[in-house]
Amino acid sequence: MKEYSGVMVFAEQKDKEIHKVSYELLGKARELADQINEEVVCCLCGPSEIDVNELIYRGADKVFHVQDEEIFGSPEVMTYVENVVKIIEEKKPEICLFGATSFGRSLAPRVAATLKCGLTADCTGLAIDEEDMKLVQIRPAFSENILAHIKSQYLPQMATVRYKEFDEAKRDESRTGEIINFPSIKIKNNPIEVLREITEEAFNITDARVVVSAGKGLKSPEDFKMIEELAAVLGGVVGSSRPLVEDGFISKAHQVGYSGNRVKPSLYIACGISGAPQHQAGMKEADVILAINSDPSAPIFNIADYGIVGDMYEIVPQMIEKIKGKRA
Amino acid sequence: MRIIVLMKQVPDMEKVKFDREKGVIDRKSAGTEINPFDLNALEAAVQIKETHGAEVVAVCMGPPSAEVALKEAISRGADRGILLSDRKFGGSDVKATAYTLAAGIKAIGEYDLVFAGIQTVDGDTGQVGAEVAQFLDIPHIYYVDKIEEVDEESITVVTDIWDGVYVKKMKLPGLVTVTKDINSPRLPAFKEKMKSRKAVIPAWGMDELTGFLDETETGRKGSATMVKRIEVPKAVHRKGLLWRDNMDTALNEFVDILVDKKVIEVE
Ligand SMILES: Cc1cc2nc3c(=O)[nH]c(=O)nc-3n(C[C@H](O)[C@H](O)[C@H](O)COP(=O)(O)OP(=O)(O)OC[C@H]3O[C@@H](n4cnc5c(N)ncnc54)[C@H](O)[C@@H]3O)c2cc1C
Ligand SMILES: Nc1ncnc2c1ncn2[C@@H]1O[C@H](COP(=O)(O)O)[C@@H](O)[C@H]1O
């Protein structure tokens, strides 16, 4: 038997709810595992009453569940590292996938460094090379200008994978699998203490179907009202380019781009945004892009399906009226 | 207190050219700069130095020419810079880079804090920070937007992760990676600029790092991943139906498109 086998997915949970990226990873893991004729396993750290069967319905053959009622309650990497390392050492998967969420991106490197294996960041594509049956890990680099095809030299072949890159695994309640429980390892004298969680507005731009964003073309924070209204009539949410966040017009949760959120809505409307590469990095995969900009040479028009050259202060209110009119 | 700042020299992303046919990056086509996020890391360190007193040491792993990045770091408030440079370090992946940086930090001696940027604009992995922390066997906090408090024993920060914002306190020594939101990096001051010109930047290679770094752990040999191929994707280009003049027609047409695509539902 091979020393390393199977495809492992790290299933991320918060307040007993499993992050959707885990289901996307399970879908991909199933595909890869079928190609190399191996099983799909999940590593889950969390309290006992999590709905573990869901991971099986989504394609896992086995779930390694490190149970602890307390320590996995807050996202503290240091409490996870040893537990995850132990499961990987126990199972020895050939491939090991983490979601490239902010938590996954902080946890996976420590796990990889402990195991001294490679780690490919933020993959957008994964495939098995037919020749050597190794995992080809595809990821954007150089600020999204290139795609690098990467292979690991050691096992497990480990990668973090972007959220919303793959489709969620289909749910099949007739699937069965094995759940194996493990006690947790508690670290002594954890050097990090979570003092409190700052409850922010529960705003989530990444799942929105329609995003209406404003950029430096917007003159004052009050003018976001008009953007909000357009978003509202379209059943969408408000986004922003970075400078407006820097100027304090709107909170960081709304920022779209390389150092903000990546969105993939059905419709993205960019109002008064020039379309710098760093902004494009966050929105270029929208299904339909409309750009409204007074400058016909603005780069945003190069990636827009539709463009309106003109003053957003005239166009946006008119558009709101037209849409309302259509609905009436 | 001693604060180490990890700073990488990167190509100027606005200018660097990518050859789609050959699938290569023409690094010579652009000048270099300090990775933008690392300027935020440096600024955070210099602010602590100003309020609490500290020595700020900038560390960069790169070719001999990366010395200029460290001189710039001094002009922006670092006390000194150390370049980790050796042909044997060439071709390092995340693991080998982190291992080599950790060796450099160990060779510096005592330290309280290590600051890094959240990611580089070229390597773009955002993994080096956490791996350095693991190799140094110290805790780390990622995605730090704000530093609330620092003293000799601990640092308290605001970090934005996992669909939530948390205030965390970390015992020192520890590593922090910062986002662009933590501060606005200052420009080099004239006096500091003059000083930095004369600064001597020590370059440490395998010899200087004897006892801290194993040759098999650095460079291409010490890497756990290999780039097999680079693909320069075609710039996204879309249909681009552009309306310029009659706004009314433009809007009517666009709203019809939205109805067509079922973005707007009409009875
Ligand atoms: C490391 C790094 C990370 C970054 N991350 C991000 C990121 O995540 N997100 C991001 O957005 N940026 C990011 N940036 C910044 C980015 O490079 C650009 O500076 C920024 O996107 C520009 O924002 P903007 O388009 O709103 O402003 P500008 O470039 O100033 O464009 C404003 C546009 O509005 C138009 N306009 C003005 N008035 C009107 C009007 N009345 N009606 C219609 N149009 C009008 C103008 O013609 C112009 O095209 C990053 C930069 C760096 C270096
Ligand atoms: N060659 C290097 N020299 C110094 N610091 C580096 C180097 N590579 C990465 N870093 C640090 O690690 C951070 C994350 O880099 P990366 O994982 O490449 O995105 C950067 O922002 C730097 O602070």
PDB file of N, CA, C and O and ligand atoms in Angstrom, chain A residues 215-217 219 240-243 255-260 272-276 278-279 292-295 298 310-313, chain B residues 36-37 121 180, ligand 1:
ATOM      1  N   GLY A 215     -16.494  54.923  -7.169  1.00  0.00           N
ATOM      2  CA  GLY A 215     -15.084  55.243  -7.012  1.00  0.00           C
ATOM      3  C   GLY A 215     -14.892  56.733  -6.826  1.00  0.00           C
ATOM      4  O   GLY A 215     -15.846  57.450  -6.484  1.00  0.00           O
ATOM      5  N   LYS A 216     -13.679  57.174  -7.084  1.00  0.00           N
ATOM      6  CA  LYS A 216     -13.318  58.576  -6.863  1.00  0.00           C
ATOM      7  C   LYS A 216     -14.219  59.574  -7.604  1.00  0.00           C
ATOM      8  O   LYS A 216     -14.181  60.771  -7.310  1.00  0.00           O
ATOM      9  N   GLY A 217     -15.000  59.097  -8.558  1.00  0.00           N
ATOM     10  CA  GLY A 217     -15.954  59.985  -9.211  1.00  0.00           C
ATOM     11  C   GLY A 217     -17.020  60.487  -8.226  1.00  0.00           C
ATOM     12  O   GLY A 217     -17.688  61.491  -8.488  1.00  0.00           O
ATOM     13  N   LYS A 219     -18.295  62.413  -5.132  1.00  0.00           N
ATOM     14  CA  LYS A 219     -17.688  63.598  -4.527  1.00  0.00           C
ATOM     15  C   LYS A 219     -17.783  63.654  -3.010  1.00  0.00           C
ATOM     16  O   LYS A 219     -16.899  64.177  -2.349  1.00  0.00           O
ATOM     17  N   SER A 240     -17.197  49.491  -3.371  1.00  0.00           N
ATOM     18  CA  SER A 240     -16.418  50.719  -3.446  1.00  0.00           C
ATOM     19  C   SER A 240     -15.006  50.423  -3.927  1.00  0.00           C
ATOM     20  O   SER A 240     -14.503  49.310  -3.769  1.00  0.00           O
ATOM     21  N   SER A 241     -14.365  51.419  -4.527  1.00  0.00           N
ATOM     22  CA  SER A 241     -12.945  51.280  -4.833  1.00  0.00           C
ATOM     23  C   SER A 241     -12.177  51.645  -3.566  1.00  0.00           C
ATOM     24  O   SER A 241     -12.754  52.157  -2.600  1.00  0.00           O
ATOM     25  N   ARG A 242     -10.898  51.384  -3.578  1.00  0.00           N
ATOM     26  CA  ARG A 242     -10.111  51.572  -2.369  1.00  0.00           C
ATOM     27  C   ARG A 242     -10.019  53.029  -1.862  1.00  0.00           C
ATOM     28  O   ARG A 242     -10.135  53.266  -0.668  1.00  0.00           O
ATOM     29  N   PRO A 243      -9.804  53.993  -2.767  1.00  0.00           N
ATOM     30  CA  PRO A 243      -9.617  55.362  -2.254  1.00  0.00           C
ATOM     31  C   PRO A 243     -10.772  55.852  -1.377  1.00  0.00           C
ATOM     32  O   PRO A 243     -10.553  56.569  -0.406  1.00  0.00           O
ATOM     33  N   GLN A 255     -15.050  47.284   0.206  1.00  0.00           N
ATOM     34  CA  GLN A 255     -13.991  47.461  -0.797  1.00  0.00           C
ATOM     35  C   GLN A 255     -13.846  46.250  -1.719  1.00  0.00           C
ATOM     36  O   GLN A 255     -13.749  45.116  -1.269  1.00  0.00           O
ATOM     37  N   VAL A 256     -13.803  46.536  -2.994  1.00  0.00           N
ATOM     38  CA  VAL A 256     -13.623  45.498  -3.995  1.00  0.00           C
ATOM     39  C   VAL A 256     -12.208  45.624  -4.558  1.00  0.00           C
ATOM     40  O   VAL A 256     -11.766  46.734  -4.872  1.00  0.00           O
ATOM     41  N   GLY A 257     -11.497  44.515  -4.676  1.00  0.00           N
ATOM     42  CA  GLY A 257     -10.194  44.580  -5.318  1.00  0.00           C
ATOM     43  C   GLY A 257      -9.154  43.695  -4.668  1.00  0.00           C
ATOM     44  O   GLY A 257      -9.451  42.897  -3.793  1.00  0.00           O
ATOM     45  N   TYR A 258      -7.942  43.897  -5.138  1.00  0.00           N
ATOM     46  CA  TYR A 258      -6.793  43.090  -4.735  1.00  0.00           C
ATOM     47  C   TYR A 258      -6.599  43.075  -3.224  1.00  0.00           C
ATOM     48  O   TYR A 258      -6.340  42.021  -2.649  1.00  0.00           O
ATOM     49  N   SER A 259      -6.714  44.226  -2.585  1.00  0.00           N
ATOM     50  CA  SER A 259      -6.545  44.237  -1.133  1.00  0.00           C
ATOM     51  C   SER A 259      -7.891  44.345  -0.428  1.00  0.00           C
ATOM     52  O   SER A 259      -7.969  44.709   0.732  1.00  0.00           O
ATOM     53  N   GLY A 260      -8.960  44.020  -1.150  1.00  0.00           N
ATOM     54  CA  GLY A 260     -10.289  44.040  -0.548  1.00  0.00           C
ATOM     55  C   GLY A 260     -11.001  42.729  -0.810  1.00  0.00           C
ATOM     56  O   GLY A 260     -10.415  41.668  -0.650  1.00  0.00           O
ATOM     57  N   GLY A 272     -17.907  55.797 -11.778  1.00  0.00           N
ATOM     58  CA  GLY A 272     -16.798  56.694 -11.449  1.00  0.00           C
ATOM     59  C   GLY A 272     -15.587  55.948 -10.929  1.00  0.00           C
ATOM     60  O   GLY A 272     -14.919  56.382 -10.006  1.00  0.00           O
ATOM     61  N   ILE A 273     -15.318  54.791 -11.538  1.00  0.00           N
ATOM     62  CA  ILE A 273     -14.139  53.991 -11.181  1.00  0.00           C
ATOM     63  C   ILE A 273     -13.288  53.869 -12.438  1.00  0.00           C
ATOM     64  O   ILE A 273     -13.791  53.508 -13.504  1.00  0.00           O
ATOM     65  N   SER A 274     -11.982  54.174 -12.302  1.00  0.00           N
ATOM     66  CA  SER A 274     -11.137  54.179 -13.496  1.00  0.00           C
ATOM     67  C   SER A 274     -10.835  52.766 -13.985  1.00  0.00           C
ATOM     68  O   SER A 274     -10.613  52.556 -15.180  1.00  0.00           O
ATOM     69  N   GLY A 275     -10.781  51.812 -13.058  1.00  0.00           N
ATOM     70  CA  GLY A 275     -10.511  50.436 -13.467  1.00  0.00           C
ATOM     71  C   GLY A 275      -9.037  50.081 -13.419  1.00  0.00           C
ATOM     72  O   GLY A 275      -8.503  49.423 -14.302  1.00  0.00           O
ATOM     73  N   ALA A 276      -8.365  50.516 -12.334  1.00  0.00           N
ATOM     74  CA  ALA A 276      -6.962  50.138 -12.126  1.00  0.00           C
ATOM     75  C   ALA A 276      -6.890  48.615 -12.000  1.00  0.00           C
ATOM     76  O   ALA A 276      -7.853  47.984 -11.573  1.00  0.00           O
ATOM     77  N   GLN A 278      -5.639  46.795  -9.864  1.00  0.00           N
ATOM     78  CA  GLN A 278      -5.944  46.317  -8.509  1.00  0.00           C
ATOM     79  C   GLN A 278      -7.448  46.289  -8.252  1.00  0.00           C
ATOM     80  O   GLN A 278      -7.922  45.532  -7.431  1.00  0.00           O
ATOM     81  N   HIS A 279      -8.201  47.149  -8.921  1.00  0.00           N
ATOM     82  CA  HIS A 279      -9.652  47.087  -8.772  1.00  0.00           C
ATOM     83  C   HIS A 279     -10.203  45.926  -9.596  1.00  0.00           C
ATOM     84  O   HIS A 279     -11.023  45.142  -9.124  1.00  0.00           O
ATOM     85  N   ILE A 292     -19.841  53.161 -15.784  1.00  0.00           N
ATOM     86  CA  ILE A 292     -20.315  54.526 -16.025  1.00  0.00           C
ATOM     87  C   ILE A 292     -19.154  55.444 -15.682  1.00  0.00           C
ATOM     88  O   ILE A 292     -18.679  55.452 -14.542  1.00  0.00           O
ATOM     89  N   ASN A 293     -18.648  56.172 -16.672  1.00  0.00           N
ATOM     90  CA  ASN A 293     -17.472  57.005 -16.426  1.00  0.00           C
ATOM     91  C   ASN A 293     -17.468  58.145 -17.428  1.00  0.00           C
ATOM     92  O   ASN A 293     -17.792  57.957 -18.601  1.00  0.00           O
ATOM     93  N   SER A 294     -17.086  59.327 -16.953  1.00  0.00           N
ATOM     94  CA  SER A 294     -17.111  60.490 -17.842  1.00  0.00           C
ATOM     95  C   SER A 294     -15.918  60.504 -18.807  1.00  0.00           C
ATOM     96  O   SER A 294     -15.918  61.230 -19.784  1.00  0.00           O
ATOM     97  N   ASP A 295     -14.922  59.696 -18.508  1.00  0.00           N
ATOM     98  CA  ASP A 295     -13.735  59.669 -19.357  1.00  0.00           C
ATOM     99  C   ASP A 295     -13.772  58.454 -20.284  1.00  0.00           C
ATOM    100  O   ASP A 295     -13.613  57.326 -19.837  1.00  0.00           O
ATOM    101  N   ALA A 298     -11.109  55.692 -19.970  1.00  0.00           N
ATOM    102  CA  ALA A 298     -10.884  54.980 -18.696  1.00  0.00           C
ATOM    103  C   ALA A 298     -10.740  53.479 -18.952  1.00  0.00           C
ATOM    104  O   ALA A 298     -11.519  52.890 -19.703  1.00  0.00           O
ATOM    105  N   GLY A 310     -20.384  59.278 -19.458  1.00  0.00           N
ATOM    106  CA  GLY A 310     -21.162  60.405 -18.979  1.00  0.00           C
ATOM    107  C   GLY A 310     -21.001  60.620 -17.487  1.00  0.00           C
ATOM    108  O   GLY A 310     -20.223  59.919 -16.828  1.00  0.00           O
ATOM    109  N   ASP A 311     -21.746  61.581 -16.988  1.00  0.00           N
ATOM    110  CA  ASP A 311     -21.650  61.979 -15.585  1.00  0.00           C
ATOM    111  C   ASP A 311     -22.537  61.071 -14.727  1.00  0.00           C
ATOM    112  O   ASP A 311     -23.755  61.011 -14.928  1.00  0.00           O
ATOM    113  N   MET A 312     -21.933  60.383 -13.808  1.00  0.00           N
ATOM    114  CA  MET A 312     -22.695  59.464 -12.956  1.00  0.00           C
ATOM    115  C   MET A 312     -23.804  60.192 -12.189  1.00  0.00           C
ATOM    116  O   MET A 312     -24.826  59.597 -11.866  1.00  0.00           O
ATOM    117  N   TYR A 313     -23.591  61.464 -11.892  1.00  0.00           N
ATOM    118  CA  TYR A 313     -24.607  62.214 -11.144  1.00  0.00           C
ATOM    119  C   TYR A 313     -25.885  62.424 -11.964  1.00  0.00           C
ATOM    120  O   TYR A 313     -26.936  62.674 -11.422  1.00  0.00           O
TER     121      TYR A 313
ATOM    122  N   PRO B  36       4.670  47.151  -1.549  1.00  0.00           N
ATOM    123  CA  PRO B  36       3.851  48.175  -0.894  1.00  0.00           C
ATOM    124  C   PRO B  36       3.389  47.801   0.522  1.00  0.00           C
ATOM    125  O   PRO B  36       3.400  48.647   1.421  1.00  0.00           O
ATOM    126  N   PHE B  37       3.020  46.557   0.723  1.00  0.00           N
ATOM    127  CA  PHE B  37       2.540  46.160   2.054  1.00  0.00           C
ATOM    128  C   PHE B  37       3.660  46.197   3.105  1.00  0.00           C
ATOM    129  O   PHE B  37       3.400  46.367   4.291  1.00  0.00           O
ATOM    130  N   VAL B 121       3.489  41.649  -3.885  1.00  0.00           N
ATOM    131  CA  VAL B 121       2.742  41.811  -5.134  1.00  0.00           C
ATOM    132  C   VAL B 121       3.296  40.936  -6.257  1.00  0.00           C
ATOM    133  O   VAL B 121       2.673  40.807  -7.296  1.00  0.00           O
ATOM    134  N   LYS B 180      -2.896  46.911   4.381  1.00  0.00           N
ATOM    135  CA  LYS B 180      -2.695  48.283   3.932  1.00  0.00           C
ATOM    136  C   LYS B 180      -3.462  49.291   4.776  1.00  0.00           C
ATOM    137  O   LYS B 180      -3.257  50.478   4.676  1.00  0.00           O
TER     138      LYS B 180
HETATM  139  C1  LIG C   1      -0.916  47.112  -3.315  1.00  0.00           C
HETATM  140  C2  LIG C   1      -2.117  47.858  -3.797  1.00  0.00           C
HETATM  141  C3  LIG C   1      -3.380  47.349  -3.525  1.00  0.00           C
HETATM  142  C4  LIG C   1      -4.530  48.006  -3.990  1.00  0.00           C
HETATM  143  N1  LIG C   1      -5.760  47.448  -3.743  1.00  0.00           N
HETATM  144  C5  LIG C   1      -6.871  48.019  -4.270  1.00  0.00           C
HETATM  145  C6  LIG C   1      -8.169  47.417  -4.102  1.00  0.00           C
HETATM  146  O1  LIG C   1      -8.312  46.373  -3.457  1.00  0.00           O
HETATM  147  N2  LIG C   1      -9.242  48.023  -4.656  1.00  0.00           N
HETATM  148  C7  LIG C   1      -9.146  49.196  -5.390  1.00  0.00           C
HETATM  149  O2  LIG C   1     -10.177  49.668  -5.878  1.00  0.00           O
HETATM  150  N3  LIG C   1      -7.937  49.789  -5.535  1.00  0.00           N
HETATM  151  C8  LIG C   1      -6.815  49.250  -4.993  1.00  0.00           C
HETATM  152  N4  LIG C   1      -5.598  49.875  -5.146  1.00  0.00           N
HETATM  153  C9  LIG C   1      -5.589  51.244  -5.719  1.00  0.00           C
HETATM  154  C10 LIG C   1      -5.658  51.268  -7.227  1.00  0.00           C
HETATM  155  O3  LIG C   1      -4.347  51.181  -7.744  1.00  0.00           O
HETATM  156  C11 LIG C   1      -6.294  52.591  -7.728  1.00  0.00           C
HETATM  157  O4  LIG C   1      -5.585  53.667  -7.201  1.00  0.00           O
HETATM  158  C12 LIG C   1      -7.778  52.729  -7.358  1.00  0.00           C
HETATM  159  O5  LIG C   1      -8.486  51.566  -7.696  1.00  0.00           O
HETATM  160  C13 LIG C   1      -8.401  53.916  -8.073  1.00  0.00           C
HETATM  161  O6  LIG C   1      -9.707  54.136  -7.600  1.00  0.00           O
HETATM  162  P1  LIG C   1     -10.788  54.916  -8.460  1.00  0.00           P
HETATM  163  O7  LIG C   1     -10.986  54.236  -9.754  1.00  0.00           O
HETATM  164  O8  LIG C   1     -11.990  55.074  -7.593  1.00  0.00           O
HETATM  165  O9  LIG C   1     -10.137  56.365  -8.616  1.00  0.00           O
HETATM  166  P2  LIG C   1      -9.504  57.074  -9.889  1.00  0.00           P
HETATM  167  O10 LIG C   1      -8.473  56.245 -10.505  1.00  0.00           O
HETATM  168  O11 LIG C   1      -9.167  58.443  -9.445  1.00  0.00           O
HETATM  169  O12 LIG C   1     -10.722  57.130 -10.914  1.00  0.00           O
HETATM  170  C14 LIG C   1     -11.854  57.932 -10.764  1.00  0.00           C
HETATM  171  C15 LIG C   1     -12.659  57.819 -12.055  1.00  0.00           C
HETATM  172  O13 LIG C   1     -13.879  58.502 -11.913  1.00  0.00           O
HETATM  173  C16 LIG C   1     -14.197  59.162 -13.140  1.00  0.00           C
HETATM  174  N5  LIG C   1     -15.113  60.246 -12.808  1.00  0.00           N
HETATM  175  C17 LIG C   1     -14.848  61.397 -12.140  1.00  0.00           C
HETATM  176  N6  LIG C   1     -15.982  62.121 -11.981  1.00  0.00           N
HETATM  177  C18 LIG C   1     -16.980  61.419 -12.579  1.00  0.00           C
HETATM  178  C19 LIG C   1     -18.366  61.651 -12.746  1.00  0.00           C
HETATM  179  N7  LIG C   1     -18.976  62.725 -12.261  1.00  0.00           N
HETATM  180  N8  LIG C   1     -19.087  60.727 -13.418  1.00  0.00           N
HETATM  181  C20 LIG C   1     -18.503  59.613 -13.912  1.00  0.00           C
HETATM  182  N9  LIG C   1     -17.187  59.355 -13.770  1.00  0.00           N
HETATM  183  C21 LIG C   1     -16.435  60.240 -13.091  1.00  0.00           C
HETATM  184  C22 LIG C   1     -12.847  59.586 -13.681  1.00  0.00           C
HETATM  185  O14 LIG C   1     -12.909  59.721 -15.088  1.00  0.00           O
HETATM  186  C23 LIG C   1     -11.956  58.423 -13.271  1.00  0.00           C
HETATM  187  O15 LIG C   1     -11.868  57.434 -14.284  1.00  0.00           O
HETATM  188  C24 LIG C   1      -4.431  49.237  -4.703  1.00  0.00           C
HETATM  189  C25 LIG C   1      -3.145  49.761  -4.947  1.00  0.00           C
HETATM  190  C26 LIG C   1      -2.009  49.082  -4.521  1.00  0.00           C
HETATM  191  C27 LIG C   1      -0.666  49.664  -4.820  1.00  0.00           C
END
